[in-house]
Short mmCIF file of the N, C-alpha and C atoms (twelve columns), coordinates in Angstrom:
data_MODEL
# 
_entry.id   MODEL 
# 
loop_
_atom_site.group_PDB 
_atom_site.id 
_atom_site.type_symbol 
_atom_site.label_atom_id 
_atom_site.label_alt_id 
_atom_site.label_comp_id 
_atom_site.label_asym_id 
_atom_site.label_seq_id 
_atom_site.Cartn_x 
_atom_site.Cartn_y 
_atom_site.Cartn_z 
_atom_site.pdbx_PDB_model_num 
ATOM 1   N N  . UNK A 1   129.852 109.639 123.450 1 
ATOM 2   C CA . UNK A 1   128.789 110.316 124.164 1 
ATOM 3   C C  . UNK A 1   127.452 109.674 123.792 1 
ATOM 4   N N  . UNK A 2   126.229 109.555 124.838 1 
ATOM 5   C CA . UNK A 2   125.264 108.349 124.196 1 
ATOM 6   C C  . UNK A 2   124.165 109.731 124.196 1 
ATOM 7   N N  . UNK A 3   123.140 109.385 123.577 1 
ATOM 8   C CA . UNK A 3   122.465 110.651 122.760 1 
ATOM 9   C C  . UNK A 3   121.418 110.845 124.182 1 
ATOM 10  N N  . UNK A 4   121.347 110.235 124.911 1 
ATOM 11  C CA . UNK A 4   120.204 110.163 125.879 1 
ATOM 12  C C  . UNK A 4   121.085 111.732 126.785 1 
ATOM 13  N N  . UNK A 5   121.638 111.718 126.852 1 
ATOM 14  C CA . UNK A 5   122.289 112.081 128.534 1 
ATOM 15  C C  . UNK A 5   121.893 113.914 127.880 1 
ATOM 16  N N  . UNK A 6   122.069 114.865 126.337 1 
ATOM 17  C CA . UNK A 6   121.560 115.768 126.019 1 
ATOM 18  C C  . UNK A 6   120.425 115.797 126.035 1 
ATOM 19  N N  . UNK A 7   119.353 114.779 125.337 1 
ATOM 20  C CA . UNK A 7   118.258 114.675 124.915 1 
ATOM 21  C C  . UNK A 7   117.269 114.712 125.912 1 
ATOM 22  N N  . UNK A 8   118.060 114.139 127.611 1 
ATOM 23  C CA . UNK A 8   117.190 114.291 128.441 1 
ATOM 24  C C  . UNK A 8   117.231 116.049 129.141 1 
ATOM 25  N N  . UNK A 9   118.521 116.485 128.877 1 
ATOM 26  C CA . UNK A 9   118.530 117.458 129.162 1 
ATOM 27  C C  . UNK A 9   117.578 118.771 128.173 1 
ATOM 28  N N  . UNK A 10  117.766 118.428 126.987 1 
ATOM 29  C CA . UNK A 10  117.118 119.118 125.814 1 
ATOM 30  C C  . UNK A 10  115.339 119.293 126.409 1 
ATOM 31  N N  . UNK A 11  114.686 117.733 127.052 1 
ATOM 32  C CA . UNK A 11  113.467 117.743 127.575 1 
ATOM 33  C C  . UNK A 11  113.286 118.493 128.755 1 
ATOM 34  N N  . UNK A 12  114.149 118.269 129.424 1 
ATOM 35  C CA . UNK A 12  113.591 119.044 131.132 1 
ATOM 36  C C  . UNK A 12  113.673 120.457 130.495 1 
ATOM 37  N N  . UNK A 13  114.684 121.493 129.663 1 
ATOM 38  C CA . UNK A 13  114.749 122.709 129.307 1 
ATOM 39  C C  . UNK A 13  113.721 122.908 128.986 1 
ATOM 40  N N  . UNK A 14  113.340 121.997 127.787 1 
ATOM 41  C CA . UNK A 14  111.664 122.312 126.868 1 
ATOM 42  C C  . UNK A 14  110.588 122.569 128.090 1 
ATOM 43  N N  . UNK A 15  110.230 121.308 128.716 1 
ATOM 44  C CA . UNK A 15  109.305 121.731 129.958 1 
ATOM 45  C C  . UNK A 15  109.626 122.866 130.992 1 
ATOM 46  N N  . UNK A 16  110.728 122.994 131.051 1 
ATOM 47  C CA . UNK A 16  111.028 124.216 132.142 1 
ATOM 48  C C  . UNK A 16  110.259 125.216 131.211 1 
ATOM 49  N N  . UNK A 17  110.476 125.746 130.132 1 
ATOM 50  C CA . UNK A 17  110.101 126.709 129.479 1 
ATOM 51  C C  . UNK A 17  108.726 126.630 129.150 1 
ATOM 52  N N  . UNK A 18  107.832 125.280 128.828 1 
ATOM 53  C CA . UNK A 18  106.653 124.971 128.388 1 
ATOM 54  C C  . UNK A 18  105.721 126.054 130.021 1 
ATOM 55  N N  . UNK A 19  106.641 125.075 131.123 1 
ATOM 56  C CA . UNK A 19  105.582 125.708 132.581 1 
ATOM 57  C C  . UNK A 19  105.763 127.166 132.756 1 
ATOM 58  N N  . UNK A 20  106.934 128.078 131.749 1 
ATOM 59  C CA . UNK A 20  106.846 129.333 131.928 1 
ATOM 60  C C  . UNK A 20  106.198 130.115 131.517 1 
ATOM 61  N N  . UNK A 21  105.565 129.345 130.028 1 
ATOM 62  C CA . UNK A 21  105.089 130.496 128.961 1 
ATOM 63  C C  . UNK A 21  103.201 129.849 129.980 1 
ATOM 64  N N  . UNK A 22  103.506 128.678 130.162 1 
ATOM 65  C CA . UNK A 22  101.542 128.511 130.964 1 
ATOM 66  C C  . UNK A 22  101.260 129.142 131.868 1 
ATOM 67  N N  . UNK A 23  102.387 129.202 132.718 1 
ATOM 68  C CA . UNK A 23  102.199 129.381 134.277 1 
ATOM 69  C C  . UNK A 23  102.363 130.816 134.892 1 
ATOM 70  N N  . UNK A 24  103.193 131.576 133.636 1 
ATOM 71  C CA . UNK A 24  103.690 133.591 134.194 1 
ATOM 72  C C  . UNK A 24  102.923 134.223 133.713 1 
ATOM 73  N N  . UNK A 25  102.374 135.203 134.695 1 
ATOM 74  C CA . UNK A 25  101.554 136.473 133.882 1 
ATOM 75  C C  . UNK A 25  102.979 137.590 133.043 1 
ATOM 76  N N  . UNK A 26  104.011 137.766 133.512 1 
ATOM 77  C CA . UNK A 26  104.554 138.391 133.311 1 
ATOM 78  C C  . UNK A 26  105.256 138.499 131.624 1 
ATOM 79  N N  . UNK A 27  105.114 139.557 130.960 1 
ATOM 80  C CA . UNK A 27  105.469 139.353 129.431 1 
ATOM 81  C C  . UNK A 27  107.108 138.631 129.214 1 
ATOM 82  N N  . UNK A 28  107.851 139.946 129.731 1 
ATOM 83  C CA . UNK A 28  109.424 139.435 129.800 1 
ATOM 84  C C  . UNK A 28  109.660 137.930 130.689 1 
ATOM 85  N N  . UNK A 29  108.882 137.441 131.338 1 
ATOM 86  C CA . UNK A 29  109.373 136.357 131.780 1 
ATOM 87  C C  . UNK A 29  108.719 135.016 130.893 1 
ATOM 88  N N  . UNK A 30  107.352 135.618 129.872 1 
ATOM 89  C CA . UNK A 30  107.074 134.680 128.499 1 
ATOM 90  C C  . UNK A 30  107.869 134.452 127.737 1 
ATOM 91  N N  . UNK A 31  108.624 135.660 127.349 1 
ATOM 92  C CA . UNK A 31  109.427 135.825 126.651 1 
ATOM 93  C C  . UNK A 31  110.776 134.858 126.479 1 
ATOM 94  N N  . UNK A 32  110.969 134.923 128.045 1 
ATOM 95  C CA . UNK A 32  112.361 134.174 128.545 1 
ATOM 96  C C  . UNK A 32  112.330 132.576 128.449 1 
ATOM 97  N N  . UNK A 33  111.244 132.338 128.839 1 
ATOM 98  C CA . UNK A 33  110.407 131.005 128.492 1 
ATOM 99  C C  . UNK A 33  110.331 130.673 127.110 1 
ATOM 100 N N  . UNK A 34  109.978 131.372 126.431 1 
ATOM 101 C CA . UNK A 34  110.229 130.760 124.620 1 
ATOM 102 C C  . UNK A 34  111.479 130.489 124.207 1 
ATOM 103 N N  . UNK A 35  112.504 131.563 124.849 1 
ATOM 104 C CA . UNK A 35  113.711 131.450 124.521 1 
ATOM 105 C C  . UNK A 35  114.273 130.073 124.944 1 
ATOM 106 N N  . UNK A 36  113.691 129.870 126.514 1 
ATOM 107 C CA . UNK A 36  114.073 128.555 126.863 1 
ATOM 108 C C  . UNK A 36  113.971 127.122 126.231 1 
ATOM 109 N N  . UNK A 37  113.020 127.210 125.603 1 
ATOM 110 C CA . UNK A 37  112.459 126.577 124.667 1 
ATOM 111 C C  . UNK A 37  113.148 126.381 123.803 1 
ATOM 112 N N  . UNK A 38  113.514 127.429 122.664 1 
ATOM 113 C CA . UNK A 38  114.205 127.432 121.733 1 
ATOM 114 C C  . UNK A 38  115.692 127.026 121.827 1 
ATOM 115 N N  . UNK A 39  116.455 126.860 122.935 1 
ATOM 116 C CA . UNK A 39  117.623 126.442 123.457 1 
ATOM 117 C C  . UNK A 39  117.517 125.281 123.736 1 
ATOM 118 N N  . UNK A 40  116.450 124.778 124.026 1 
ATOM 119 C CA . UNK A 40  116.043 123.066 124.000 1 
ATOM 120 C C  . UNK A 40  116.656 122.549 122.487 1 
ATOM 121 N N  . UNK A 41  115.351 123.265 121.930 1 
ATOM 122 C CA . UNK A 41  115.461 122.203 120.647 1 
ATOM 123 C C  . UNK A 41  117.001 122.441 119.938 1 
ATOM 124 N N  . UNK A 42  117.874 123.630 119.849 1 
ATOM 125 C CA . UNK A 42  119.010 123.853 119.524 1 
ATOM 126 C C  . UNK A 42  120.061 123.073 119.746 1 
ATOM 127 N N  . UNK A 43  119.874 122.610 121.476 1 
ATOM 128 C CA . UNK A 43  120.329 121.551 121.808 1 
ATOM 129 C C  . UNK A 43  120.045 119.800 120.804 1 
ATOM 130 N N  . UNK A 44  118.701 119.869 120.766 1 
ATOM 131 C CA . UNK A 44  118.423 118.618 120.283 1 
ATOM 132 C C  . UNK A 44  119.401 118.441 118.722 1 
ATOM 133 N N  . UNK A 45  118.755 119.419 118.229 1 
ATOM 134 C CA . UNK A 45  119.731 119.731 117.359 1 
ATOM 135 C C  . UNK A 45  121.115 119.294 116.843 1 
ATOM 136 N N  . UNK A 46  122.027 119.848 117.568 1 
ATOM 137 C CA . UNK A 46  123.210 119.737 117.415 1 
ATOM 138 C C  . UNK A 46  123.556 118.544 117.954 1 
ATOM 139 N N  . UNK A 47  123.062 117.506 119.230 1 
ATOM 140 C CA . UNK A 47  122.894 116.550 119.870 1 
ATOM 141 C C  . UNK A 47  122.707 115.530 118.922 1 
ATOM 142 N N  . UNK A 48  121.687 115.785 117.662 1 
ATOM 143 C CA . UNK A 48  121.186 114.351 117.184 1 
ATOM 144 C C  . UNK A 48  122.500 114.737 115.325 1 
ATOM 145 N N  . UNK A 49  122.907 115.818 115.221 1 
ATOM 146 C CA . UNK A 49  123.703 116.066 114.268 1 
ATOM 147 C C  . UNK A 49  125.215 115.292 114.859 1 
ATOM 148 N N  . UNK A 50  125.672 115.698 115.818 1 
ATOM 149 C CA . UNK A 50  126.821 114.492 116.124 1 
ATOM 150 C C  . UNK A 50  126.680 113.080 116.482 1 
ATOM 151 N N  . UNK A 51  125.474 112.920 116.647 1 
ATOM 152 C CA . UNK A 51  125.242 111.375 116.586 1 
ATOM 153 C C  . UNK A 51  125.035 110.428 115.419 1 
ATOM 154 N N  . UNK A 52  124.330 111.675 114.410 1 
ATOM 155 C CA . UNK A 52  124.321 110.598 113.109 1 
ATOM 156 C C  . UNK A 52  125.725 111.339 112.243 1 
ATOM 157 N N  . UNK A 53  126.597 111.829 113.022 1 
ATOM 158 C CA . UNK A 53  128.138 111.983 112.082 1 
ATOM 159 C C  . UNK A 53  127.512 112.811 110.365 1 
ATOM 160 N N  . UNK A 54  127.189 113.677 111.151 1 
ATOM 161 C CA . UNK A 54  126.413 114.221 109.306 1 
ATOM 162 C C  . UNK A 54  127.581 115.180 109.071 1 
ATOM 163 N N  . UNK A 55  128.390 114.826 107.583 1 
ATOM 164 C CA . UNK A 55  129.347 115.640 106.938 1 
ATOM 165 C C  . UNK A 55  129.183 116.823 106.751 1 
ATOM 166 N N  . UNK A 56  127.394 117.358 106.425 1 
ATOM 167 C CA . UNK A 56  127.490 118.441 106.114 1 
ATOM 168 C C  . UNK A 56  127.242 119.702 107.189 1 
ATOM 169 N N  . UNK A 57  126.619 118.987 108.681 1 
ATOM 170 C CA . UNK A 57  126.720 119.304 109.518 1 
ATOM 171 C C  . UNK A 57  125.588 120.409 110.049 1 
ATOM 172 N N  . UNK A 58  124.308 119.477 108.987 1 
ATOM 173 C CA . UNK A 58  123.266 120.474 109.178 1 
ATOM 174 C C  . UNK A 58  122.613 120.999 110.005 1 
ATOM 175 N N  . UNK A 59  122.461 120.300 111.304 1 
ATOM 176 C CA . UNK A 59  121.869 120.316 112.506 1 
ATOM 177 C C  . UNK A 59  122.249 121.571 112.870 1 
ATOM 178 N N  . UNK A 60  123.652 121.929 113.065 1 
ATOM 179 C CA . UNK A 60  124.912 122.691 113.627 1 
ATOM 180 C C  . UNK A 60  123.826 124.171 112.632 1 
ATOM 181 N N  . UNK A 61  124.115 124.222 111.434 1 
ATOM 182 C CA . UNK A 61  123.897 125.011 109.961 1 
ATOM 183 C C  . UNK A 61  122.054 125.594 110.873 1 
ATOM 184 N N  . UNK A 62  121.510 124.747 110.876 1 
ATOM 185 C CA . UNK A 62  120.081 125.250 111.543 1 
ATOM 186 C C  . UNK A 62  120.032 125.765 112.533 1 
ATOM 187 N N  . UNK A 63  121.076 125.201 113.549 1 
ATOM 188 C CA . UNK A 63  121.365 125.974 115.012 1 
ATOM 189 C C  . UNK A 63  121.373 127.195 115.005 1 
ATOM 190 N N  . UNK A 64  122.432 127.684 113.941 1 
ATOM 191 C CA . UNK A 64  122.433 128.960 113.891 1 
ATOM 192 C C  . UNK A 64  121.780 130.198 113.314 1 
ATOM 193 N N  . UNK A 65  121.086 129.215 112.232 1 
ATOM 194 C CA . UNK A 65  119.614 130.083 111.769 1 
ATOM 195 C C  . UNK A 65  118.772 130.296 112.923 1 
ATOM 196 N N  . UNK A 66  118.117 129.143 113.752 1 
ATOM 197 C CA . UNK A 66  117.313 129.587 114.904 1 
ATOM 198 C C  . UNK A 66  117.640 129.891 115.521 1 
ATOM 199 N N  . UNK A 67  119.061 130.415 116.586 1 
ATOM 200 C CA . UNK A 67  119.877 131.454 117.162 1 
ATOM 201 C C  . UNK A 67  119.602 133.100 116.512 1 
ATOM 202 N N  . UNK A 68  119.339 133.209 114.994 1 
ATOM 203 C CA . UNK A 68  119.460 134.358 114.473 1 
ATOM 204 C C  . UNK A 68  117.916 134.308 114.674 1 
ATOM 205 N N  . UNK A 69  117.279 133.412 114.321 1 
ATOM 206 C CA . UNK A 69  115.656 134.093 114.488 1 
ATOM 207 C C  . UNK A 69  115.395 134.493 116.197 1 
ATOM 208 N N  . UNK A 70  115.890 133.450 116.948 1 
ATOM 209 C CA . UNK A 70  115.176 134.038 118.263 1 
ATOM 210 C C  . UNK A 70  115.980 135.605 118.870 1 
ATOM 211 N N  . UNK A 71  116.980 135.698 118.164 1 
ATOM 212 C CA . UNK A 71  117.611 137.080 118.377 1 
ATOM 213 C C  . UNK A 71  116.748 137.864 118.010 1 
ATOM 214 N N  . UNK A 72  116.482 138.147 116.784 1 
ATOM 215 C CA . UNK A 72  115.308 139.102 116.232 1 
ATOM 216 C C  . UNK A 72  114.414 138.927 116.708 1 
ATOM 217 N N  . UNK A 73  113.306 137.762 116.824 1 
ATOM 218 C CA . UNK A 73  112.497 137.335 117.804 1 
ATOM 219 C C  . UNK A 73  112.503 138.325 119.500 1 
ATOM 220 N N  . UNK A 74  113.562 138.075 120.135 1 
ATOM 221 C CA . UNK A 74  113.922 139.058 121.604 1 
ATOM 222 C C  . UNK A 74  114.088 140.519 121.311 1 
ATOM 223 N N  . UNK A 75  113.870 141.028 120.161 1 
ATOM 224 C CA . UNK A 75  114.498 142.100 119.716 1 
ATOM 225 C C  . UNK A 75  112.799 142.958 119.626 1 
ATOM 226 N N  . UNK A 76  112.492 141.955 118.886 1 
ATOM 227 C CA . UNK A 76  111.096 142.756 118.993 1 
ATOM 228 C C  . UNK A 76  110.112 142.502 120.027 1 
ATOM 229 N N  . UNK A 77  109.875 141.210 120.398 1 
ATOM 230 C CA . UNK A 77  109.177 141.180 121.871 1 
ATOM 231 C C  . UNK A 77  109.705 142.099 122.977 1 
ATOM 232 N N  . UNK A 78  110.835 142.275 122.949 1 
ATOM 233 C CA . UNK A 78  111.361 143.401 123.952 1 
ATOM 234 C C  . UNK A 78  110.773 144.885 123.750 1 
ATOM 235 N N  . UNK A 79  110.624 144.885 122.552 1 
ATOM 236 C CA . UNK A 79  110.002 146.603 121.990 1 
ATOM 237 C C  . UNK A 79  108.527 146.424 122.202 1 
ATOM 238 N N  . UNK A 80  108.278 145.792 121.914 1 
ATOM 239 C CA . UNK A 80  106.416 145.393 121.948 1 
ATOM 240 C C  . UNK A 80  106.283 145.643 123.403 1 
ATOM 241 N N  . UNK A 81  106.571 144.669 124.507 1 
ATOM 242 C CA . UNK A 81  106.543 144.743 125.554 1 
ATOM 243 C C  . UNK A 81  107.025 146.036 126.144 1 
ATOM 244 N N  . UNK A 82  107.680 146.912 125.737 1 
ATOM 245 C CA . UNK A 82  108.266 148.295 126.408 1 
ATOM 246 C C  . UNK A 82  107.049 149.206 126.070 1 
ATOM 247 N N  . UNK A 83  106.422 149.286 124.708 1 
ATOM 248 C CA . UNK A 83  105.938 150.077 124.229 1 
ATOM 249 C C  . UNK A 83  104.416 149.683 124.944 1 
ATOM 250 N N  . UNK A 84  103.921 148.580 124.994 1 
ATOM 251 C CA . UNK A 84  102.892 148.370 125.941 1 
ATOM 252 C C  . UNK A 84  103.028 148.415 127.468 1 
ATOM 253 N N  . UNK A 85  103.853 148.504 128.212 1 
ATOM 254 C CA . UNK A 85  104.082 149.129 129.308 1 
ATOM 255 C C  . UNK A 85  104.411 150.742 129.351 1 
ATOM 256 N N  . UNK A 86  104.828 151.560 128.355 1 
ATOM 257 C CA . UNK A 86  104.289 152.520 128.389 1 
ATOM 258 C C  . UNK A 86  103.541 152.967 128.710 1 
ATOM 259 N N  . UNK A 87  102.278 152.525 127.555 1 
ATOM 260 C CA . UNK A 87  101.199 152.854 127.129 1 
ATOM 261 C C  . UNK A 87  99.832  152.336 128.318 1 
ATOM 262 N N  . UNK A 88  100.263 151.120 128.551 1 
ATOM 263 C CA . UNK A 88  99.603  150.994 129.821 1 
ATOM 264 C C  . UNK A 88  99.545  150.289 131.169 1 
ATOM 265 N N  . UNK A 89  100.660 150.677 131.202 1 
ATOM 266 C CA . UNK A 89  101.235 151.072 132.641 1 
ATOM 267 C C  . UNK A 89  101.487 149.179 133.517 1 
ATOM 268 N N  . UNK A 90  101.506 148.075 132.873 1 
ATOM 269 C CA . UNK A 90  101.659 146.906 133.096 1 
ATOM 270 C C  . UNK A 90  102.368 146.037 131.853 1 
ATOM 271 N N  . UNK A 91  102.371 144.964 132.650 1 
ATOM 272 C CA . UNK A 91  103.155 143.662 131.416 1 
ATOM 273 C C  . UNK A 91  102.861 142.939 131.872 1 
ATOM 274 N N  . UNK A 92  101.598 142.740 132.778 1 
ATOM 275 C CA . UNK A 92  100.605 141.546 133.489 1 
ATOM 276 C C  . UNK A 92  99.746  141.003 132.059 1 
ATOM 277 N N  . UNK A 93  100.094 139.870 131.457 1 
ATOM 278 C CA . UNK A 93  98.935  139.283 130.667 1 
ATOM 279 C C  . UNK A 93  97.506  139.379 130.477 1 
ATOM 280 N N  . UNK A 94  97.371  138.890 132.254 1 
ATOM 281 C CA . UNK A 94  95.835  138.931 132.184 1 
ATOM 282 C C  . UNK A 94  95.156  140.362 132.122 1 
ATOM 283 N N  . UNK A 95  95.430  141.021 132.457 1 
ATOM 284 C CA . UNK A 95  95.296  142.527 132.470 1 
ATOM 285 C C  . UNK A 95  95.215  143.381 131.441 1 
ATOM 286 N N  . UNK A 96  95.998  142.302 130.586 1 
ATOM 287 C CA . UNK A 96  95.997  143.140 129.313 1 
ATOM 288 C C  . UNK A 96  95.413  142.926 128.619 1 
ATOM 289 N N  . UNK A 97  94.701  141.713 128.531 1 
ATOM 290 C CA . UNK A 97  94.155  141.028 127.742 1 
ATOM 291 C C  . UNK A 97  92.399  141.218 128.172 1 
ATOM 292 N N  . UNK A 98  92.359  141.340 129.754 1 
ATOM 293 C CA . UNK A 98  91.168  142.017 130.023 1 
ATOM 294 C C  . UNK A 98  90.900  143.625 129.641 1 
ATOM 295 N N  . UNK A 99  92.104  144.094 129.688 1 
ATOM 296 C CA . UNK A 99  91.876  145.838 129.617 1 
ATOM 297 C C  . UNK A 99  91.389  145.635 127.311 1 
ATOM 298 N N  . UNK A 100 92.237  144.489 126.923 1 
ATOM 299 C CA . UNK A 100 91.644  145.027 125.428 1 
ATOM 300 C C  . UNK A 100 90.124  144.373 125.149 1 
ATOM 301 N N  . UNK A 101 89.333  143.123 125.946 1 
ATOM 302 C CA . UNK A 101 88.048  142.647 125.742 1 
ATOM 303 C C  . UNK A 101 86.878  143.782 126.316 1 
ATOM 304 N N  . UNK A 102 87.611  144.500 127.472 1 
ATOM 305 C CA . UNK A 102 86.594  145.882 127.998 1 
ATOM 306 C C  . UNK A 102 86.461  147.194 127.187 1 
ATOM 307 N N  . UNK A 103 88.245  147.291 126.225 1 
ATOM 308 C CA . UNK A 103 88.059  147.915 125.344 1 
ATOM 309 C C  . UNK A 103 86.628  148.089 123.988 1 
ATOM 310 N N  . UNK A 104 87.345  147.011 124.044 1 
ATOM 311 C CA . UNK A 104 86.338  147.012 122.581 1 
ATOM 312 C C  . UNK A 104 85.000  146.724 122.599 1 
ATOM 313 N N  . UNK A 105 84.737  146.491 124.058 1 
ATOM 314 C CA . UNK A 105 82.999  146.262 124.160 1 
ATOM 315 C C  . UNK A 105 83.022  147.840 124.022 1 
ATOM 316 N N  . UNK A 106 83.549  148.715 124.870 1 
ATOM 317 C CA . UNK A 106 83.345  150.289 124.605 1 
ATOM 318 C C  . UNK A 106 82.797  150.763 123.854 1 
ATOM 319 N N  . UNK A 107 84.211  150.443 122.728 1 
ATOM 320 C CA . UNK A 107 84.100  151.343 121.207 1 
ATOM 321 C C  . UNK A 107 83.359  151.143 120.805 1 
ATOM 322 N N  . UNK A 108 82.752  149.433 120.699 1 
ATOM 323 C CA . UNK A 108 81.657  149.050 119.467 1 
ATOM 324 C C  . UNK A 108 80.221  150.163 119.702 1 
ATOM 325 N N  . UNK A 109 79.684  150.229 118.772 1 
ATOM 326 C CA . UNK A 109 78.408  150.865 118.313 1 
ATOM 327 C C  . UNK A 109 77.392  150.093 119.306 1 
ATOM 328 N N  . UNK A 110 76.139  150.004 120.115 1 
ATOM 329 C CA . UNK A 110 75.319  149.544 120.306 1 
ATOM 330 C C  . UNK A 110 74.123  149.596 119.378 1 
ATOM 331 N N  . UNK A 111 73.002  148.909 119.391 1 
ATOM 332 C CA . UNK A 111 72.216  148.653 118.532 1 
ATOM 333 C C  . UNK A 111 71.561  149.867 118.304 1 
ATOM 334 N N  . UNK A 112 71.661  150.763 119.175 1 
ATOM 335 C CA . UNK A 112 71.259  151.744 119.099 1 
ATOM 336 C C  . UNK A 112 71.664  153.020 118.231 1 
ATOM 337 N N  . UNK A 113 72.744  152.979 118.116 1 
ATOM 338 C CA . UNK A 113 73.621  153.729 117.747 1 
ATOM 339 C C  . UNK A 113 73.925  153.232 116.376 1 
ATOM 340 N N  . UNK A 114 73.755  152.288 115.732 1 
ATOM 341 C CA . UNK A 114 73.550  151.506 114.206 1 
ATOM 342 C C  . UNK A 114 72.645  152.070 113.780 1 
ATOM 343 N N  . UNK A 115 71.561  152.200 113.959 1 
ATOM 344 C CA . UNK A 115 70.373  152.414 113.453 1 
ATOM 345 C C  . UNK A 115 70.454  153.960 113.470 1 
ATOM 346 N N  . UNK A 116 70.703  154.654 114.639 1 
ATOM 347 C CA . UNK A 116 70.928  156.317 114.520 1 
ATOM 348 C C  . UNK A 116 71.524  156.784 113.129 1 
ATOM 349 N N  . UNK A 117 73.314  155.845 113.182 1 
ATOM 350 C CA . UNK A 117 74.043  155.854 112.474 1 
ATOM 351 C C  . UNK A 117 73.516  155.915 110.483 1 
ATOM 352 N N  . UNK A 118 72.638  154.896 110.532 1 
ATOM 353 C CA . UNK A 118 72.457  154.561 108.964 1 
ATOM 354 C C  . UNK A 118 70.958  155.634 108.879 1 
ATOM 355 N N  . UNK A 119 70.324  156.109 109.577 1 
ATOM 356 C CA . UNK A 119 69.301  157.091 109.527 1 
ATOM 357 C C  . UNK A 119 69.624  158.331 109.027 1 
# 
């Protein structure tokens, strides 16, 4: 097997996933996109571990550590993302990210209200 024919595949996955996490407002479909990602390099992985014939078969040994992290990884982005669609009522990025910069101009104190404050 010649190392190109995974490795090119390992790349188009990576970019498929690179244009998901740039290009989606949507959380769960960021999400899906990292994962994609992470199945790239897993690939590369195990791809460049049978090519250099490694006895101890580390590539393989890491595969499955980063299989266990992006599990936990989906485990909690899935809760995060539920619990912020709860709470407010989307899983649009931009939205959310505008609803917390309008936030916090809110809350903050104005100059006015500093000076009341320490009086």
């Amino acid at each position: 097997m010649h190392l190109a024919y995974p490795a090119v595949l390992a790349v188009l996955l990576f970019c498929t996933g690179l244009y998901g996490v740039l290009a989606r407002r949507n959380a769960i479909l960021v999400l899906m996109s990292v994962e994609l990602m992470l199945n790239a390099v897993n690939l590369n992985l195990v791809a460049f571990d049978v090519w250099l014939r490694d006895t101890l078969h580390a590539g393989q040994a890491l595969t499955l550590f980063t299989i266990a992290i992006a599990a936990a990884e989906i485990g909690i982005g899935l809760a995060i993302v539920l619990m912020v669609y709860r709470n407010r009522g989307t899983s649009d990025i931009d939205k959310l990210r505008d609803n917390a910069e309008t936030a916090g101009a809110d809350d903050a104190p104005g100059p006015d209200e500093k000076a009341e404050a320490t009086a």
